[in-house]
XYZ file of N, CA and C in Angstrom:
453
model
N 100.909 80.072 180.859
C 102.013 80.577 181.651
C 103.035 79.457 181.838
N 104.275 79.755 181.558
C 105.353 78.781 181.722
C 106.141 79.144 182.966
N 106.364 78.152 183.799
C 107.174 78.379 185.003
C 108.478 77.636 184.873
N 109.542 78.266 185.232
C 110.848 77.631 185.266
C 111.200 77.355 186.710
N 111.676 76.182 186.959
C 112.056 75.804 188.321
C 113.557 75.892 188.420
N 114.004 76.577 189.420
C 115.444 76.698 189.634
C 115.922 75.494 190.432
N 116.927 74.811 189.896
C 117.500 73.657 190.588
C 118.738 74.141 191.323
N 118.676 74.072 192.639
C 119.769 74.602 193.449
C 120.826 73.554 193.779
N 120.429 72.290 193.921
C 121.404 71.272 194.298
C 121.660 70.367 193.093
N 122.590 70.775 192.248
C 122.899 70.074 191.007
C 123.486 68.690 191.284
N 124.072 68.466 192.453
C 124.666 67.171 192.770
C 123.615 66.069 192.872
N 122.376 66.391 193.091
C 121.324 65.387 193.197
C 120.870 64.867 191.836
N 121.119 65.619 190.779
C 120.633 65.224 189.459
C 121.206 63.880 189.013
N 122.546 63.649 189.036
C 123.050 62.333 188.598
C 122.502 61.177 189.427
N 122.393 61.366 190.732
C 121.879 60.287 191.582
C 120.412 60.004 191.271
N 119.631 61.050 191.061
C 118.222 60.877 190.728
C 118.061 60.160 189.394
N 118.857 60.556 188.401
C 118.810 59.895 187.103
C 119.190 58.427 187.220
N 120.204 58.112 188.006
C 120.639 56.721 188.170
C 119.533 55.870 188.780
N 118.847 56.395 189.785
C 117.754 55.659 190.422
C 116.625 55.425 189.420
N 116.288 56.448 188.642
C 115.217 56.307 187.641
C 115.590 55.274 186.581
N 116.819 55.331 186.083
C 117.250 54.388 185.061
C 117.254 52.957 185.579
N 117.727 52.771 186.802
C 117.730 51.419 187.363
C 116.315 50.887 187.491
N 115.392 51.745 187.853
C 114.002 51.321 187.955
C 113.434 50.912 186.611
N 113.777 51.673 185.562
C 113.257 51.362 184.236
C 113.925 50.139 183.632
N 115.222 49.970 183.854
C 115.972 48.900 183.219
C 116.040 47.623 184.042
N 115.631 47.675 185.279
C 115.640 46.464 186.088
C 116.997 46.161 186.691
N 117.692 47.162 187.205
C 118.999 46.946 187.820
C 118.850 46.089 189.075
N 119.737 45.125 189.204
C 119.841 44.327 190.416
C 118.505 43.806 190.909
N 118.488 43.361 192.112
C 117.253 43.128 192.799
C 116.653 41.743 192.718
N 115.803 41.483 193.685
C 115.168 40.178 193.817
C 114.007 39.964 192.852
N 113.624 40.989 192.080
C 112.482 40.851 191.179
C 112.826 40.139 189.879
N 114.079 39.812 189.685
C 114.479 39.127 188.457
C 114.041 37.670 188.503
N 113.598 37.154 187.353
C 113.152 35.756 187.325
C 114.318 34.786 187.475
N 114.000 33.575 187.881
C 115.001 32.504 187.965
C 115.587 32.268 186.574
N 116.884 32.016 186.506
C 117.550 31.665 185.256
C 118.455 30.478 185.498
N 118.691 29.705 184.439
C 119.623 28.589 184.528
C 120.685 28.775 183.445
N 121.946 28.476 183.756
C 123.014 28.618 182.755
C 122.756 27.719 181.545
N 122.915 28.300 180.351
C 122.700 27.573 179.109
C 123.778 27.966 178.114
N 124.410 26.956 177.535
C 125.330 27.180 176.424
C 125.189 25.990 175.488
N 125.738 26.128 174.306
C 125.611 25.042 173.350
C 126.229 25.391 172.019
N 125.667 24.824 170.949
C 126.243 24.985 169.623
C 125.120 25.093 168.588
N 125.370 25.936 167.571
C 124.455 26.050 166.443
C 125.085 25.340 165.254
N 124.315 24.433 164.654
C 124.767 23.705 163.469
C 123.850 24.046 162.303
N 124.444 24.152 161.108
C 123.642 24.320 159.906
C 124.033 23.212 158.945
N 123.061 22.401 158.611
C 123.288 21.204 157.794
C 124.430 20.363 158.361
N 124.453 20.238 159.695
C 125.419 19.386 160.379
C 126.781 19.999 160.653
N 127.026 21.221 160.160
C 128.316 21.890 160.365
C 128.130 23.094 161.283
N 129.155 23.447 162.088
C 129.030 24.609 162.970
C 128.773 25.902 162.183
N 127.807 26.676 162.648
C 127.576 28.021 162.127
C 128.564 28.923 162.841
N 129.365 29.676 162.125
C 130.478 30.396 162.740
C 130.280 31.910 162.814
N 129.086 32.386 162.503
C 128.787 33.822 162.503
C 127.413 34.038 163.094
N 127.252 35.077 163.883
C 125.922 35.484 164.296
C 125.644 35.402 165.776
N 124.353 35.311 166.085
C 123.922 35.259 167.479
C 122.625 34.467 167.607
N 122.390 33.997 168.824
C 121.188 33.242 169.178
C 120.393 34.105 170.146
N 119.084 34.106 169.995
C 118.229 34.785 170.951
C 117.115 33.825 171.344
N 116.948 33.626 172.663
C 115.882 32.794 173.206
C 114.853 33.746 173.803
N 113.585 33.567 173.381
C 112.538 34.550 173.657
C 111.440 34.007 174.571
N 111.610 34.135 175.900
C 110.529 33.727 176.801
C 109.286 34.572 176.551
N 108.126 34.000 176.773
C 106.854 34.690 176.539
C 106.705 35.923 177.428
N 106.998 35.786 178.718
C 106.753 36.881 179.667
C 107.989 37.255 180.472
N 109.143 37.195 179.836
C 110.382 37.565 180.524
C 111.358 38.132 179.494
N 112.428 38.670 179.994
C 113.448 39.259 179.129
C 114.115 38.187 178.272
N 114.413 38.538 177.018
C 115.096 37.622 176.105
C 116.525 37.373 176.565
N 117.046 36.208 176.226
C 118.447 35.868 176.479
C 119.177 35.880 175.136
N 120.425 36.342 175.144
C 121.222 36.463 173.925
C 122.552 35.751 174.076
N 123.056 35.250 172.960
C 124.372 34.623 172.956
C 125.052 34.811 171.612
N 126.290 35.262 171.641
C 127.075 35.443 170.414
C 127.654 34.093 170.005
N 127.577 33.792 168.705
C 128.106 32.536 168.172
C 129.587 32.725 167.859
N 130.431 31.797 168.340
C 131.874 31.916 168.093
C 132.299 31.119 166.855
N 133.590 31.056 166.612
C 134.127 30.421 165.401
C 133.913 28.905 165.365
N 133.469 28.310 166.464
C 133.160 26.879 166.503
C 131.656 26.630 166.587
N 130.863 27.702 166.422
C 129.420 27.578 166.498
C 128.869 27.578 167.913
N 129.723 27.806 168.905
C 129.310 27.744 170.306
C 128.792 29.095 170.781
N 127.930 29.055 171.796
C 127.351 30.258 172.382
C 127.112 30.039 173.869
N 127.005 31.141 174.612
C 126.636 31.128 176.021
C 125.565 32.191 176.202
N 124.448 31.832 176.830
C 123.312 32.732 176.924
C 123.404 33.681 178.113
N 122.951 34.922 177.867
C 122.942 35.986 178.859
C 121.580 36.659 178.868
N 121.003 36.809 180.056
C 119.753 37.546 180.193
C 119.995 38.893 180.852
N 120.659 38.915 181.997
C 120.968 40.161 182.695
C 122.481 40.379 182.808
N 123.179 39.376 183.344
C 124.630 39.443 183.480
C 125.258 38.380 182.594
N 126.499 38.590 182.167
C 127.147 37.611 181.283
C 127.066 36.181 181.829
N 126.529 35.283 180.991
C 126.487 33.869 181.336
C 125.437 33.453 182.337
N 124.507 34.349 182.703
C 123.522 33.976 183.728
C 122.428 33.061 183.206
N 122.329 32.899 181.878
C 121.446 31.879 181.335
C 120.100 32.360 180.866
N 119.111 31.453 180.988
C 117.789 31.606 180.403
C 116.726 31.283 181.449
N 115.598 31.973 181.365
C 114.449 31.659 182.216
C 113.940 30.263 181.820
N 113.711 29.366 182.783
C 113.200 28.036 182.441
C 111.850 28.105 181.724
N 111.633 27.145 180.821
C 110.380 27.064 180.089
C 110.611 26.657 178.652
N 109.536 26.650 177.875
C 109.619 26.362 176.449
C 109.520 27.692 175.720
N 110.520 27.982 174.902
C 110.629 29.307 174.298
C 110.944 29.232 172.807
N 110.523 30.265 172.085
C 110.913 30.427 170.691
C 112.373 30.855 170.619
N 112.992 30.543 169.473
C 114.409 30.860 169.267
C 114.568 31.523 167.907
N 115.464 32.514 167.849
C 115.868 33.077 166.566
C 117.388 33.022 166.480
N 117.867 32.892 165.248
C 119.303 32.914 164.981
C 119.521 33.951 163.888
N 120.370 34.913 164.179
C 120.729 35.945 163.208
C 122.144 35.629 162.755
N 122.296 35.315 161.466
C 123.610 34.899 160.953
C 123.915 35.652 159.669
N 124.207 36.936 159.838
C 124.573 37.757 158.682
C 125.716 38.672 159.088
N 126.429 39.152 158.085
C 127.492 40.113 158.358
C 127.440 41.218 157.313
N 127.658 42.449 157.774
C 127.617 43.616 156.891
C 128.780 43.573 155.913
N 128.507 44.085 154.730
C 129.526 44.140 153.684
C 129.691 45.590 153.216
N 130.304 46.397 154.070
C 130.642 47.768 153.718
C 129.483 48.672 153.357
N 128.315 48.466 153.899
C 127.186 49.339 153.647
C 126.472 49.090 152.324
N 126.989 48.190 151.499
C 126.351 47.921 150.210
C 125.554 46.621 150.215
N 125.675 45.863 151.279
C 124.957 44.600 151.346
C 125.312 43.836 152.594
N 124.811 42.625 152.677
C 125.167 41.746 153.783
C 125.166 40.308 153.304
N 126.047 39.540 153.923
C 126.146 38.125 153.592
C 125.355 37.339 154.629
N 124.460 36.480 154.150
C 123.651 35.634 155.009
C 124.293 34.257 155.100
N 124.590 33.831 156.335
C 125.206 32.528 156.588
C 124.171 31.477 156.984
N 122.932 31.916 157.109
C 121.802 31.022 157.387
C 120.567 31.672 156.764
N 119.554 30.900 156.431
C 118.354 31.480 155.835
C 117.737 32.577 156.704
N 117.176 33.574 156.047
C 116.586 34.720 156.733
C 115.397 34.330 157.608
N 114.755 33.189 157.322
C 113.582 32.786 158.116
C 113.931 32.613 159.590
N 115.200 32.318 159.889
C 115.586 32.071 161.282
C 115.662 33.345 162.125
N 115.515 34.524 161.514
C 115.525 35.766 162.307
C 114.123 36.157 162.777
N 113.111 35.443 162.327
C 111.720 35.757 162.664
C 111.162 34.656 163.567
N 110.817 34.989 164.815
C 110.335 33.939 165.725
C 109.046 33.276 165.274
N 108.269 33.932 164.417
C 107.030 33.320 163.935
C 107.272 32.392 162.752
N 108.457 32.476 162.127
C 108.760 31.637 160.966
C 109.920 30.674 161.189
N 110.703 30.889 162.227
C 111.923 30.085 162.404
C 111.626 28.613 162.639
N 110.506 28.323 163.296
C 110.195 26.937 163.632
C 111.073 26.400 164.751
N 111.852 27.267 165.376
C 112.784 26.835 166.421
C 112.202 27.095 167.803
N 112.205 26.066 168.645
C 111.853 26.216 170.054
C 112.816 25.379 170.875
N 112.991 25.780 172.124
C 113.795 25.000 173.064
C 113.029 24.882 174.368
N 113.261 23.776 175.052
C 112.717 23.608 176.391
C 113.881 23.648 177.363
N 113.857 24.636 178.240
C 114.915 24.815 179.235
C 114.349 24.421 180.587
N 114.897 23.346 181.165
C 114.416 22.883 182.467
C 115.520 22.877 183.516
N 116.764 22.818 183.044
C 117.906 22.746 183.965
C 119.151 23.271 183.250
N 120.225 23.540 184.000
C 121.450 24.015 183.365
C 121.948 23.022 182.310
N 122.491 23.565 181.230
C 123.071 22.708 180.195
C 124.195 23.437 179.483
N 125.190 22.659 179.068
C 126.264 23.214 178.231
C 126.252 22.534 176.862
N 125.158 21.829 176.555
C 125.107 21.073 175.302
C 123.804 21.282 174.523
N 123.210 22.477 174.635
C 122.015 22.767 173.845
C 122.420 22.831 172.375
N 121.742 22.072 171.545
C 122.061 22.045 170.113
C 120.904 22.665 169.338
N 121.235 23.647 168.522
C 120.251 24.293 167.666
C 120.612 23.939 166.232
N 119.718 23.219 165.569
C 119.977 22.735 164.217
C 119.208 23.541 163.186
N 119.941 24.081 162.223
C 119.382 24.846 161.119
C 119.633 24.098 159.823
N 118.899 24.488 158.779
C 119.102 23.862 157.474
C 118.882 24.880 156.364
N 119.697 24.754 155.326
C 119.510 25.572 154.132
C 118.388 25.018 153.262
N 117.968 23.798 153.495
C 116.918 23.172 152.660
C 117.221 23.340 151.176
N 118.449 23.033 150.804
C 118.857 23.131 149.404
C 119.446 24.474 149.013
N 119.344 25.469 149.877
C 119.925 26.789 149.582
C 121.391 26.828 149.956
N 121.962 28.019 149.951
C 123.364 28.202 150.338
C 123.569 29.655 150.751
N 124.694 29.966 151.413
C 124.950 31.357 151.798
C 124.856 32.283 150.581
N 124.354 33.489 150.823
C 124.198 34.429 149.725
C 124.450 35.846 150.194
N 124.702 36.735 149.230
C 124.908 38.146 149.506
C 123.670 38.898 149.054
N 123.115 39.698 149.964
C 121.980 40.551 149.656
C 122.517 41.959 149.429
N 122.308 42.500 148.245
C 122.798 43.836 147.885
C 121.741 44.885 148.219
N 122.207 46.062 148.644
C 121.322 47.190 148.919
C 121.430 48.191 147.796
N 120.309 48.803 147.434
C 120.322 49.838 146.417
C 120.920 51.113 146.973
N 121.767 51.768 146.195
C 122.323 53.053 146.591
C 121.227 54.107 146.431
N 121.079 54.942 147.439
C 120.036 55.973 147.369
C 120.624 57.320 147.080
């Protein structure tokens, strides 16, 4: 037997949904972990990496993300813009590719840096910093275009 429930007060639906979403997504509140402001620069073979993003991955907290600008600089965000990173020693990934019209993508850094188990990158965050340096290397490689097969 299927029962249908008649909802008489439709105005409560948006408010109820908002409360549920905030609970699931962690809106506001004192339950958020401590964070410290972190910004810096990504270098590849000593030169600024000018495409991509940095992600710092705490073991038991939300990841922090930062977009890399044209000078290789980034600012980390966990919940609100620029709020930083949870203190500790964390794995790091750098994604440095750009789409090429659906037929491929250009890699500006080796693909190993997108995998936290292979990147070999870690950072120790103990206090605010504006000079975190993340150093990458092509190890003899160079930027390349990865083509996708048309299906």
